[in-house]
XYZ file of C-alpha atoms in Angstrom:
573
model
C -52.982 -8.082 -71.228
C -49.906 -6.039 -72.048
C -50.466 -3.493 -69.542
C -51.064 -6.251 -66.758
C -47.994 -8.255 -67.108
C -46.086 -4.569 -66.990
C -47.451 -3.694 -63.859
C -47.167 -7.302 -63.108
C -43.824 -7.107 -63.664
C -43.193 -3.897 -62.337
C -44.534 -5.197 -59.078
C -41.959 -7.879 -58.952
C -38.889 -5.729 -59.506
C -39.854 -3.144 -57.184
C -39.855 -6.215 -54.305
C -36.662 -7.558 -55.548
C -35.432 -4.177 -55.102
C -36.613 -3.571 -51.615
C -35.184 -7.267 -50.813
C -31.841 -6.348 -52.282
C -31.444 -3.361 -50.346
C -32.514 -4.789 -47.209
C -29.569 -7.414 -47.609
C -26.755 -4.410 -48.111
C -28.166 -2.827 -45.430
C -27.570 -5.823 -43.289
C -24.170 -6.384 -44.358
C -23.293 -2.903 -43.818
C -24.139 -3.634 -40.284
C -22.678 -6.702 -39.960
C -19.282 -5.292 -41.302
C -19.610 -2.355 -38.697
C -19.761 -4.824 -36.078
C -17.106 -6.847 -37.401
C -13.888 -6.966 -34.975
C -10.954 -4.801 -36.080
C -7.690 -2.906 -35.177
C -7.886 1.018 -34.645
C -4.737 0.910 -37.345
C -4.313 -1.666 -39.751
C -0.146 -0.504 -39.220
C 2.146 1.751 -37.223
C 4.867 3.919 -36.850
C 6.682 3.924 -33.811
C 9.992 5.107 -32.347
C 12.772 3.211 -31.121
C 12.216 3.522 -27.086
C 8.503 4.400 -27.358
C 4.911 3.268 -27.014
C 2.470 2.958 -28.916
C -1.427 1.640 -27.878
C -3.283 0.035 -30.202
C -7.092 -0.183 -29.130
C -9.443 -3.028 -30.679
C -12.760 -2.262 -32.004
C -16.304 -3.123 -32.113
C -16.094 -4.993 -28.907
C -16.786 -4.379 -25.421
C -14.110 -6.131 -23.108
C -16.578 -7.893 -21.012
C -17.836 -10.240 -23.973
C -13.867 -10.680 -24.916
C -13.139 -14.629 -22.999
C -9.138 -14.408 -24.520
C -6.589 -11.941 -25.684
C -3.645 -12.678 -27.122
C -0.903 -10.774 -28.650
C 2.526 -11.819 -30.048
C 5.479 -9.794 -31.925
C 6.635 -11.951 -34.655
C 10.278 -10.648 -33.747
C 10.892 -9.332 -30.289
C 14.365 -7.437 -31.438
C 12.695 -5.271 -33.832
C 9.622 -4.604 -31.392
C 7.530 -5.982 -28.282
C 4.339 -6.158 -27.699
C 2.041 -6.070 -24.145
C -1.814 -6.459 -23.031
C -3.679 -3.709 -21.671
C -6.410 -4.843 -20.545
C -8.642 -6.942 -22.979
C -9.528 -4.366 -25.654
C -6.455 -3.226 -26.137
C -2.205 -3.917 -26.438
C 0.468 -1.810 -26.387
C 3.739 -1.773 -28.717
C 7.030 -0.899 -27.676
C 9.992 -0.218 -30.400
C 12.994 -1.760 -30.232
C 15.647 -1.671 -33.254
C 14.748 1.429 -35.627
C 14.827 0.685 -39.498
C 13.535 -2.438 -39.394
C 9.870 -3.454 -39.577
C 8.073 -6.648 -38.186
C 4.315 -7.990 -37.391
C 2.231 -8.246 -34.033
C -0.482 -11.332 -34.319
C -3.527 -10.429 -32.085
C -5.810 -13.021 -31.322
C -9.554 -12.325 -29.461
C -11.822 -14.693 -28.424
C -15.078 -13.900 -28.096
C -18.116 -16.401 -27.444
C -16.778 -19.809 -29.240
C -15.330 -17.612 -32.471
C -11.703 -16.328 -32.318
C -10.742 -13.480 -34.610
C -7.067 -13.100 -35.899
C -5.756 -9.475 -36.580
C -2.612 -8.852 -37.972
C -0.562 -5.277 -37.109
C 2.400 -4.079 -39.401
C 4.788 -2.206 -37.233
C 7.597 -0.135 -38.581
C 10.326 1.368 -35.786
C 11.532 4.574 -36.480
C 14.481 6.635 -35.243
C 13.912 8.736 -31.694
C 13.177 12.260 -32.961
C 15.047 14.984 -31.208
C 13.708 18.580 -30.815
C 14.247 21.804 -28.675
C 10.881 23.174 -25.874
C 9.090 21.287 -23.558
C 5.424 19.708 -23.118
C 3.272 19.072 -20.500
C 2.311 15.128 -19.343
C 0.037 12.847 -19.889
C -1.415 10.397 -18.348
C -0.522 6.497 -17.743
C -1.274 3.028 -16.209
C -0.257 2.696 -12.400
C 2.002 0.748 -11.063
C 1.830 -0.393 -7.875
C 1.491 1.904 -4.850
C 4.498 2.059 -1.985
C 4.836 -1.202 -0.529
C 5.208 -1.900 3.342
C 8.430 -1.544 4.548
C 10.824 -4.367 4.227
C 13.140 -2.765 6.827
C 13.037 0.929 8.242
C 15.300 2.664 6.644
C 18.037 4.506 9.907
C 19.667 7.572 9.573
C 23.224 7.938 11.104
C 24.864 10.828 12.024
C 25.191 13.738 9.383
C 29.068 13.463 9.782
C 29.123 9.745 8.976
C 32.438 9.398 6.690
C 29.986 8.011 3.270
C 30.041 11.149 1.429
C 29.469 12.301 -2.555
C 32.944 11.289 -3.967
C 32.901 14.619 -5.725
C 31.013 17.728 -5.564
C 29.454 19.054 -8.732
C 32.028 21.533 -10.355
C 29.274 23.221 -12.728
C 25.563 23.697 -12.136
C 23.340 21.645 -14.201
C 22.931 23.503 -17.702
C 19.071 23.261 -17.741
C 16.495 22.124 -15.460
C 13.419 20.686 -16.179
C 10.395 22.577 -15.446
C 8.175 21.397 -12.450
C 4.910 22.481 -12.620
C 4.605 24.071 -16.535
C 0.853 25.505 -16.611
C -0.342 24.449 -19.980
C 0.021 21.809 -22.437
C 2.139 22.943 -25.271
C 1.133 21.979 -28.776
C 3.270 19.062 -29.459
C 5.844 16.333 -27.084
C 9.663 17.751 -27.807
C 12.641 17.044 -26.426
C 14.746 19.464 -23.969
C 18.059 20.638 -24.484
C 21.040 18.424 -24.143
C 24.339 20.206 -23.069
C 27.186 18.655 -24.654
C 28.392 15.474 -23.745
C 31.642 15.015 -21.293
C 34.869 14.507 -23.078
C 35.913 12.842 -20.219
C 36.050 8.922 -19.742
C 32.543 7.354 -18.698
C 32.963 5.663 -15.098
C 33.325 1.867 -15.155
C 32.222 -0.613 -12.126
C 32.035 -0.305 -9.600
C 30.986 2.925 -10.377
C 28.068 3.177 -12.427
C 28.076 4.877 -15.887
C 25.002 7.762 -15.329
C 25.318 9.547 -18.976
C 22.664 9.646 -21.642
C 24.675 6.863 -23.573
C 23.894 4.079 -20.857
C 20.330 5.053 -20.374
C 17.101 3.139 -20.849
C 15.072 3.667 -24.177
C 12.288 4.769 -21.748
C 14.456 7.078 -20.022
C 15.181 8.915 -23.415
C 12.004 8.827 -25.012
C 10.758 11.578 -22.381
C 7.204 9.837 -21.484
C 8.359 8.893 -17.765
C 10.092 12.010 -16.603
C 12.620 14.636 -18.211
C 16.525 14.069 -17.283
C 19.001 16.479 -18.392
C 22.635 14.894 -18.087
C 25.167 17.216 -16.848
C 28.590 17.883 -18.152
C 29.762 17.208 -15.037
C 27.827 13.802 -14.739
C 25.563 15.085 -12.745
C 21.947 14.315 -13.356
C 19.115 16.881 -12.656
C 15.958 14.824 -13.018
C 12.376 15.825 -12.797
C 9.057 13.154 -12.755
C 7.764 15.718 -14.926
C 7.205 13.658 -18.160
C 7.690 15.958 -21.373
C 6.628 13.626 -24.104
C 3.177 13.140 -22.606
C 0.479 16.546 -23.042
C -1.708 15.875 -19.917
C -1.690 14.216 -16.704
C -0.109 13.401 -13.583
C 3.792 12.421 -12.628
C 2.601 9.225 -10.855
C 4.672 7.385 -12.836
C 7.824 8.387 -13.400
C 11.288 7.030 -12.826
C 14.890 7.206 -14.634
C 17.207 4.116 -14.682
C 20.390 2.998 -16.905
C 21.938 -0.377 -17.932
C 24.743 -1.766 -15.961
C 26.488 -2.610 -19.349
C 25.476 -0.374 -21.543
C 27.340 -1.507 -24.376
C 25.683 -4.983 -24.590
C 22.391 -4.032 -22.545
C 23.019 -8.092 -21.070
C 23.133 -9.136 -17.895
C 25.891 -8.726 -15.084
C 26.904 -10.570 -12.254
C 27.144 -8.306 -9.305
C 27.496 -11.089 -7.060
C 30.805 -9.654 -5.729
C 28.922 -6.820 -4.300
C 26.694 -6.812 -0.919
C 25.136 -3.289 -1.301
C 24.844 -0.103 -3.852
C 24.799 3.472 -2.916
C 22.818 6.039 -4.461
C 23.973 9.719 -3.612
C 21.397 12.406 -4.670
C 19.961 15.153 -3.843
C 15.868 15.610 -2.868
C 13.193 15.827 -1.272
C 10.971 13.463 -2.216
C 10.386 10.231 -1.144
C 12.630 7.801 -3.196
C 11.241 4.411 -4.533
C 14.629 2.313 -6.285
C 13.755 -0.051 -9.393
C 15.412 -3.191 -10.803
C 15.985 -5.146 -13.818
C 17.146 -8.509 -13.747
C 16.839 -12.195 -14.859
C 14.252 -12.466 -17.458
C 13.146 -9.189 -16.872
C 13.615 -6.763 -19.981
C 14.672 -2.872 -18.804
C 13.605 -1.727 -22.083
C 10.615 -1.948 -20.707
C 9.564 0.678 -17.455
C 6.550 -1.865 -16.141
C 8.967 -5.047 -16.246
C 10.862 -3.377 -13.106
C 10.867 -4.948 -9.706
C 9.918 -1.901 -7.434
C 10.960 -1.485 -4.019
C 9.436 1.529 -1.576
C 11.064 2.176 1.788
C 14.126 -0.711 1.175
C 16.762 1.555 2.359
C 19.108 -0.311 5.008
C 21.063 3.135 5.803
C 20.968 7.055 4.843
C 23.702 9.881 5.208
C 22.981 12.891 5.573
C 25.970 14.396 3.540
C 27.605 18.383 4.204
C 26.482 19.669 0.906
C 22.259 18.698 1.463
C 22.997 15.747 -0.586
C 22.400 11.792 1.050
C 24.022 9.075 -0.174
C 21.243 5.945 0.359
C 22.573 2.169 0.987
C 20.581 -0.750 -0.548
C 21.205 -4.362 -0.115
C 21.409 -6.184 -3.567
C 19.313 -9.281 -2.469
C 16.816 -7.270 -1.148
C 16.407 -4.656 -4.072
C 16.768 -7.851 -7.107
C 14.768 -9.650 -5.483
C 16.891 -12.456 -5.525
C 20.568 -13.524 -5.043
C 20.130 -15.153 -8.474
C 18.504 -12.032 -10.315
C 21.600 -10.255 -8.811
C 23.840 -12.416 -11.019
C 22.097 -11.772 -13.844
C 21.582 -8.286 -13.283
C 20.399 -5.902 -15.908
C 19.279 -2.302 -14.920
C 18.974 -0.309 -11.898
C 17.063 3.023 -11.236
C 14.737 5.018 -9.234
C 11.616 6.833 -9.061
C 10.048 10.089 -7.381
C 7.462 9.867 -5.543
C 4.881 12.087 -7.113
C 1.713 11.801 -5.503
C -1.414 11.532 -8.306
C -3.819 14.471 -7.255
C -7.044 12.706 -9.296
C -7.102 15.262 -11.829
C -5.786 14.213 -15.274
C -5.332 17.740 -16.432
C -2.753 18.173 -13.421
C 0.260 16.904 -11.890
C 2.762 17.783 -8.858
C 6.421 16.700 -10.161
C 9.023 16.632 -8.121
C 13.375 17.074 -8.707
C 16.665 15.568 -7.773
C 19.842 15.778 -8.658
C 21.157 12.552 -9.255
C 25.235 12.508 -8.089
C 26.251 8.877 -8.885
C 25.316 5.093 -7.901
C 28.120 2.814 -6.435
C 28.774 -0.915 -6.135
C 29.858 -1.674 -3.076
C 31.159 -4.653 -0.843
C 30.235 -4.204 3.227
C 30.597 -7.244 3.796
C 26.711 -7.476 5.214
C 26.855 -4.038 6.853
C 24.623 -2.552 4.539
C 21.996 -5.017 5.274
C 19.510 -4.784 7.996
C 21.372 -4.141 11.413
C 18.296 -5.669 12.892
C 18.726 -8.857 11.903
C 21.992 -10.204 13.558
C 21.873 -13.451 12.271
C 24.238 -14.008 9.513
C 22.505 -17.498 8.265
C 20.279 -15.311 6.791
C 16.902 -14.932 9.034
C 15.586 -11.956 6.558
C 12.432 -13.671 5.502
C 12.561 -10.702 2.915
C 15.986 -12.223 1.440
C 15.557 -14.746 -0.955
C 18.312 -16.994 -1.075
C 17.871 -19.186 -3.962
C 20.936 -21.636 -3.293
C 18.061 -22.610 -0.779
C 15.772 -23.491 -3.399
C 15.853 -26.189 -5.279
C 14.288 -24.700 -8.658
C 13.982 -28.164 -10.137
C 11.693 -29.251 -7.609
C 8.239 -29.905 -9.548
C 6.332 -30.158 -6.362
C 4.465 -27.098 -4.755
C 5.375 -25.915 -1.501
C 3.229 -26.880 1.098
C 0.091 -24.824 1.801
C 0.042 -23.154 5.116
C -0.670 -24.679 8.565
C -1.297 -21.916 10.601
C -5.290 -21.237 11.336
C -7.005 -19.074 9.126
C -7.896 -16.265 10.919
C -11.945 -15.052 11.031
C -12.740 -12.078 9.930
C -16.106 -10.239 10.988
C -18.606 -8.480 8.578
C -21.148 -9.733 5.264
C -18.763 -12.773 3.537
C -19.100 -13.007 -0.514
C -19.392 -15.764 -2.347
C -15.917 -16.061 -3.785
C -17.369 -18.976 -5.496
C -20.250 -17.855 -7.412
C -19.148 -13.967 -7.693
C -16.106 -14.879 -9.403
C -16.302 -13.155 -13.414
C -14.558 -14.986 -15.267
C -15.237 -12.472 -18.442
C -12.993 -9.868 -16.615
C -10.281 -11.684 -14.984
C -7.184 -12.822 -16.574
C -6.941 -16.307 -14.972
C -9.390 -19.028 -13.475
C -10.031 -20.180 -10.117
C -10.500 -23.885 -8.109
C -12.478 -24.369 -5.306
C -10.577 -26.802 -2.962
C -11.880 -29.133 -0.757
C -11.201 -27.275 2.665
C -13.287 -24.286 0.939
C -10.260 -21.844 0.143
C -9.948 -20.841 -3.389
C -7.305 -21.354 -5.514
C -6.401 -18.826 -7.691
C -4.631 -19.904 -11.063
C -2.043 -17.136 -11.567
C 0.417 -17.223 -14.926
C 2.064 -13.933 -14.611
C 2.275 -10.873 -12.742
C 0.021 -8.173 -12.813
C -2.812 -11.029 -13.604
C -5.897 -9.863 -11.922
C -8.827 -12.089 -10.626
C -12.308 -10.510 -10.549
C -15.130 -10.795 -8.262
C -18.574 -9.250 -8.756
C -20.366 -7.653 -5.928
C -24.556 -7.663 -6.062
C -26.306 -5.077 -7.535
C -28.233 -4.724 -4.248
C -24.704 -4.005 -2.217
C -23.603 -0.246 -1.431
C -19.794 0.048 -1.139
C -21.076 3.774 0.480
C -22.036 1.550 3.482
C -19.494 -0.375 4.155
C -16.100 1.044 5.936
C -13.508 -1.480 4.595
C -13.020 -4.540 2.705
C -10.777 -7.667 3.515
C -9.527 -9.845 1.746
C -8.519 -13.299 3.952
C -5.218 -14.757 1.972
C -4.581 -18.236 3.313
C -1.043 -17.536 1.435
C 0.376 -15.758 -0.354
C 4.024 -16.647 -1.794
C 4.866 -12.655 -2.764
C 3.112 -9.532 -2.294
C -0.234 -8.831 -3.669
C -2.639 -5.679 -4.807
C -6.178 -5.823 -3.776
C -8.610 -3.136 -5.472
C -11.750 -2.200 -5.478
C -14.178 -0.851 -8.658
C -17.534 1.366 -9.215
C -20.182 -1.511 -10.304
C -20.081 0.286 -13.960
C -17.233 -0.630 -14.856
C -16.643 -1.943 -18.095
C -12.875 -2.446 -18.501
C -12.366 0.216 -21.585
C -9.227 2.007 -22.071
C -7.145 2.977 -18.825
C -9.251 0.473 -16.689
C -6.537 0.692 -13.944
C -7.088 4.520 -13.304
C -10.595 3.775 -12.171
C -9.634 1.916 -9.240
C -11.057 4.041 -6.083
C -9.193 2.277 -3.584
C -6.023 0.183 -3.290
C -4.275 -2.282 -0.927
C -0.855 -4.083 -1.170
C -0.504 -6.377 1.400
C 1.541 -9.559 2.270
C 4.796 -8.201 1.502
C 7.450 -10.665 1.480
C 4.442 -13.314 1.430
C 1.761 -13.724 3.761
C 2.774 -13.674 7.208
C 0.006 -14.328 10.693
C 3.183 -12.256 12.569
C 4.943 -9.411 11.087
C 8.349 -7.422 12.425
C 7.742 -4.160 13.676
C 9.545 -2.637 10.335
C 6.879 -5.013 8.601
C 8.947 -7.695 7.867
C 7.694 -11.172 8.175
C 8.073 -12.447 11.485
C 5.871 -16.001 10.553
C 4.702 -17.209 7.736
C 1.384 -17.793 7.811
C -2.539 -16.301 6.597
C -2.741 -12.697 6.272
C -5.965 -10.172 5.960
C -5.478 -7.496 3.548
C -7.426 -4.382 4.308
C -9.211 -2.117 1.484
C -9.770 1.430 3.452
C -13.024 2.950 2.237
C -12.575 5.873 4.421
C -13.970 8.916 3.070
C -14.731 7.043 -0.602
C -17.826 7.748 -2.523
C -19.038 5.701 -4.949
C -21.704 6.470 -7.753
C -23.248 3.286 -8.988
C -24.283 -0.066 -6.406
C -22.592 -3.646 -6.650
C -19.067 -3.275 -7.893
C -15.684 -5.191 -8.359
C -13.331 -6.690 -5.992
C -9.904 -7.850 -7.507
C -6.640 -9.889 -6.447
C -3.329 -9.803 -8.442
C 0.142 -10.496 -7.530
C 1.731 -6.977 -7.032
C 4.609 -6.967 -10.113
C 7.498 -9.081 -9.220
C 7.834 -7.549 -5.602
C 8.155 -8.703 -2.179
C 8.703 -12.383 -2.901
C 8.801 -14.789 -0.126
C 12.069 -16.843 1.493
C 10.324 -19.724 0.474
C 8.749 -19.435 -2.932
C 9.525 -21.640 -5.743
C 11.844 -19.958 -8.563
C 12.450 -20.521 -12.181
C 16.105 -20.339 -13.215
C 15.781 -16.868 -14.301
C 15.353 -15.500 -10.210
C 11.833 -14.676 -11.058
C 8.241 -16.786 -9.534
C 7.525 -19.546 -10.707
C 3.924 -19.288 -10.781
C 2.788 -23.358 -11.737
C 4.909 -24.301 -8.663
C 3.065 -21.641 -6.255
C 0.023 -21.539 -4.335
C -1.802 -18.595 -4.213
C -5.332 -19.013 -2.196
C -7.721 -16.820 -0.596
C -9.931 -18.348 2.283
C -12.782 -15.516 2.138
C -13.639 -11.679 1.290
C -15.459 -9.539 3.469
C -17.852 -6.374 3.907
C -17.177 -4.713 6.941
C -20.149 -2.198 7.712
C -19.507 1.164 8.724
C-alpha cells in the first residue's frame, strides 16, 4: 500500500514538474519577445548623434511611433524610420528623458530612455567615414546659374595671407581605430567679422559642424576655411552627406532679420559642385537634416583672378521665404560628393571657404530673366501675399490631368498603410489625397508579387498638385524597413520643384501651375526580388510654391495644403 501511494505520488510530482517547467519556458519566450530599447540609457555629446534601435519588432507590424524629449534644451530627439529614433545632444552636464511610444496591433508599449549629454571630446589623428541617411538628391534648377566675365569687379575682399595650417585628408585608405578630432591651429587674435560680413570661425559654427560626422573643417588663422566632405568622426562610408554651416548670431544662436539684404555672396574656392543650405523660422540648425537645401540656386558667379568665385544667392529664393529670411538662423553649404554604392568607400571633395557676405543689390542678384519687378518668380515666395490666417485650402488645380501611357496601379488598394507615415483619401473625382503632417513623411504603395520592376523602363508618378517639391522612390519587394531603410532606395526622382507646374521655364522654373508627371528612370537598374515599393514624400522643406499656404514661422503649412496624386504608372521597356 505504502509502496503504491510512493510511486503514486512520485508520479504526480514528476508531472507537476514537467508542467512547471513548461510554464518558465514559456515566459522565457514571451519576455524575449517582449518590446524593448537596445539601451535602457545613454551617453551622448553635446553636438552629436546617437541612434537608438527598438527591439523584438519588425517595422512592418509597428502601426505608430512616437518619440518625445522631455526637455528639448538639454537634448532632441527624431524618428528613423519605425524601429528606430535618433538623439541629438544639446546642453552638456545636464541629463533629461526621451518617452518612446510603439503601437503595434491594438497594444501600445511605452519605453522610457535616460539620456545624459556630455562635453564634445577633443583629440589629435583622423578617421575614416561612415555611413548616413540621404538627403535629398540635387533639385531642378530654380534658375541657371550665368557666369560673367572673369574680370567682373566682385572679387575676394582679401587674399589669404597664410596657407591653411592643415588640410583634411581626401581619400584616407583605411578606417583608423577610433573617430578623433584634427588639429586646430590657434585661434585669430584678431576681431571676429560682424554683419554684414559673416563670422566663419570655429566659435560661430554649428554643433554638427564641430562634432566631425558631416565633413572635417579646419579654421584658418587667417579666417580662411579649408573644408573637406570627408567626415572624420564616422569609420566607414561615403561623403554623400556632408556640408559645413555657422549661425548668423552666434552668440544667441536666435534668429535674425536679414530683411535689409536682397542677396549673399559666398567666395570660395572648388571644384565641386556647390549645393547652399538654410536655417530659418522654426527650423533648428542644430540639427543638419532640418536645413532647407537648394542645388543649382545661384543667380550669378565670378570667376575671380586668384581661381577663387565669389557665388550670388537671392535670400528669398535660398530661405525659402521672405518671412524665413526675417527670422533667419543659419546658413551653409555642401559638396557635392557623389555616393559610389559602396559603404566601405567614399570620393570627398575640398574647398577653401574665403568668406560669406550680406549684401543689398537692390534685385540685381536675382534672376536677370525675370524682368518683372512685381515679383513673377513663381519660385519666390512672397508671404505678404499670403494670408497665413486663412483656414481654407487653396484651391485644387484646374488644369487637365494629363494621361500617362503604360500598366496603372491601384493607388487605392496598393496603398500599405503599415509602412507609410501618413494616410490617404480617395476623393470623389478618383485622385488621391495624401494626408501629409511633416516633411520627409513618406506614403507607401505595394507593387504585386507577380510584377518585375526588371521589365519595366520607368515609373510615373501623375501629381494632380503638388504645393512644394516632392521625392518619388522606388524599393526591392523585400524590403522590410530595418535600420538605414533610406539607403536601399534603387532609384530616385524629385520632381515638381517650386510646386507642380503643366509648363515649366526653360531654367525649370514654373512657367504654370498646374499637374505634373514625375519620372522614376529604371535605366540600367536591376532588381533581385519581384513586386516592390513605390513611395511619395514631400522633398524636406524645398522648392515651395508662390502659392502655398504658410504657418507664421515661413515654413508649409501642411493641414492647409493639398497634396494629390491622380495615378502611378508602369511603363514597359
Amino acid at each position: 500500500m505504502k509502496k503504491n501511494f510512493k510511486r503514486t505520488l512520485a508520479k504526480v510530482m514528476a508531472v507537476a514538474l514537467t508542467v512547471s517547467m513548461v510554464g518558465v519556458a514559456s515566459t522565457d519566450a514571451d519576455a524575449a519577445k517582449k518590446i524593448k530599447l537596445s539601451s535602457k540609457s545613454i551617453s551622448v555629446a553635446k553636438g552629436a548623434t546617437k541612434k537608438v534601435t527598438i527591439k523584438n519588432v519588425k517595422a512592418k507590424k509597428v502601426k505608430k511611433l512616437t518619440v518625445k524629449s522631455k526637455n528639448k534644451k538639454i537634448a532632441t530627439v527624431k524618428k528613423a524610420g519605425k524601429t528606430a529614433f535618433k538623439v541629438t545632444g544639446k546642453k552638456a552636464g545636464k541629463s533629461t528623458k526621451v518617452t518612446v511610444k510603439v503601437k503595434v496591433g491594438k497594444k501600445t508599449t511605452k519605453l522610457t530612455l535616460k539620456v545624459k549629454v556630455t562635453k564634445a571630446k577633443k583629440v589629435v589623428a583622423t578617421a575614416a567615414p561612415a555611413t548616413t541617411a540621404p538627403t535629398a538628391a540635387p533639385a531642378a534648377s530654380a534658375s541657371a546659374s550665368a557666369t560673367p566675365a572673369a574680370n567682373a569687379s566682385t572679387k575676394p575682399a582679401t587674399t589669404p595671407s597664410a596657407k591653411p595650417v592643415a588640410t583634411p585628408s581626401a581619400t584616407p585608405d583605411e578606417a583608423t581605430p577610433a573617430p578623433t578630432e584634427p588639429v586646430q591651429p590657434e585661434p585669430p587674435t584678431t576681431e571676429a567679422k560682424k554683419l554684414p560680413e559673416l563670422n566663419l570661425r570655429r566659435e560661430a559654427a554649428t554643433e554638427w559642424t564641430l562634432g566631425g560626422e558631416y565633413g572635417t573643417a579646419i579654421f584658418n588663422t587667417d579666417d580662411t576655411i579649408s573644408y573637406s566632405s570627408y567626415a572624420w568622426a564616422k569609420k566607414a562610408g561615403d561623403c554623400y552627406n556632408n556640408g559645413i554651416a555657422w549661425y548668423i548670431d552666434p552668440a544667441k544662436k536666435g534668429k535674425v532679420d536679414l530683411s535689409a539684404y536682397t542677396d549673399l555672396e559666398l567666395t570660395i574656392k572648388t571644384d565641386a559642385e556647390i549645393k547652399f543650405m538654410t536655417w530659418g523660422g522654426s527650423a533648428d540648425a542644430a540639427s543638419f537634416w532640418d536645413k532647407n537645401d537648394n542645388w543649382g540656386a545661384a543667380s550669378k558667379t565670378v570667376e575671380n583672378a586668384d581661381g577663387s568665385k565669389t557665388i550670388t544667392y537671392n535670400l528669398e529664393k535660398i530661405f525659402g521665404s521672405a518671412t524665413k529670411v526675417k527670422k533667419a538662423v543659419a546658413v551653409g553649404l555642401t559638396l557635392k560628393s557623389d555616393k559610389d554604392g559602396d559603404d566601405s568607400g567614399f570620393s570627398a571633395r575640398t574647398a577653401t571657404i574665403y568668406g560669406i557676405k550680406f549684401v543689398n543689390n537692390g534685385g540685381a542678384g536675382t534672376d536677370t530673366n525675370n524682368t518683372d519687378t512685381n515679383n513673377t518668380d513663381t519660385n519666390n515666395v512672397d508671404t505678404n501675399n499670403v494670408d497665413t490666417n486663412n483656414t481654407d485650402k487653396p484651391e485644387p488645380t484646374k488644369a487637365p490631368i494629363p494621361e500617362v501611357a503604360g500598366e496603372k496601379v491601384n493607388v487605392k488598394t496598393s496603398y500599405d498603410a503599415a509602412f507609410s507615415d501618413n494616410d490617404i483619401t480617395e476623393l470623389e473625382d478618383g485622385n488621391i489625397k495624401l494626408n501629409l503632417s511633416g516633411k520627409n513623411n513618406r506614403v507607401w504603395f505595394k507593387l504585386g508579387e507577380e510584377i518585375d520592376l526588371n521589365d519595366y523602363s520607368a515609373i510615373k508618378v501623375v501629381f494632380a498638385n503638388a504645393p512644394q517639391q516632392m521625392t518619388i522612390s522606388v524599393f526591392e519587394g523585400s524590403e522590410t524597413k530595418g535600420d538605414n531603410w533610406w539607403n536601399n532606395a534603387v532609384a530616385n526622382a524629385y520632381p515638381c520643384y517650386g510646386g507642380s507646374a503643366s509648363k515649366r521655364s526653360e531654367d525649370g522654373g514654373v512657367a504654370v501651375r498646374g499637374p505634373e508627371v514625375g519620372t522614376i528612370d529604371l535605366t540600367g537598374k536591376t532588381f533581385t526580388s519581384k513586386g516592390g515599393f513605390i513611395t511619395v514624400a514631400p522633398n524636406a522643406v524645398t522648392g515651395i510654391a508662390s502659392d502655398a499656404v504658410l504657418n507664421e514661422d515661413g515654413d508649409l503649412d501642411f493641414a492647409k495644403n493639398d497634396f494629390t496624386i491622380a495615378s502611378i504608372v508602369l511603363v514597359k521597356k
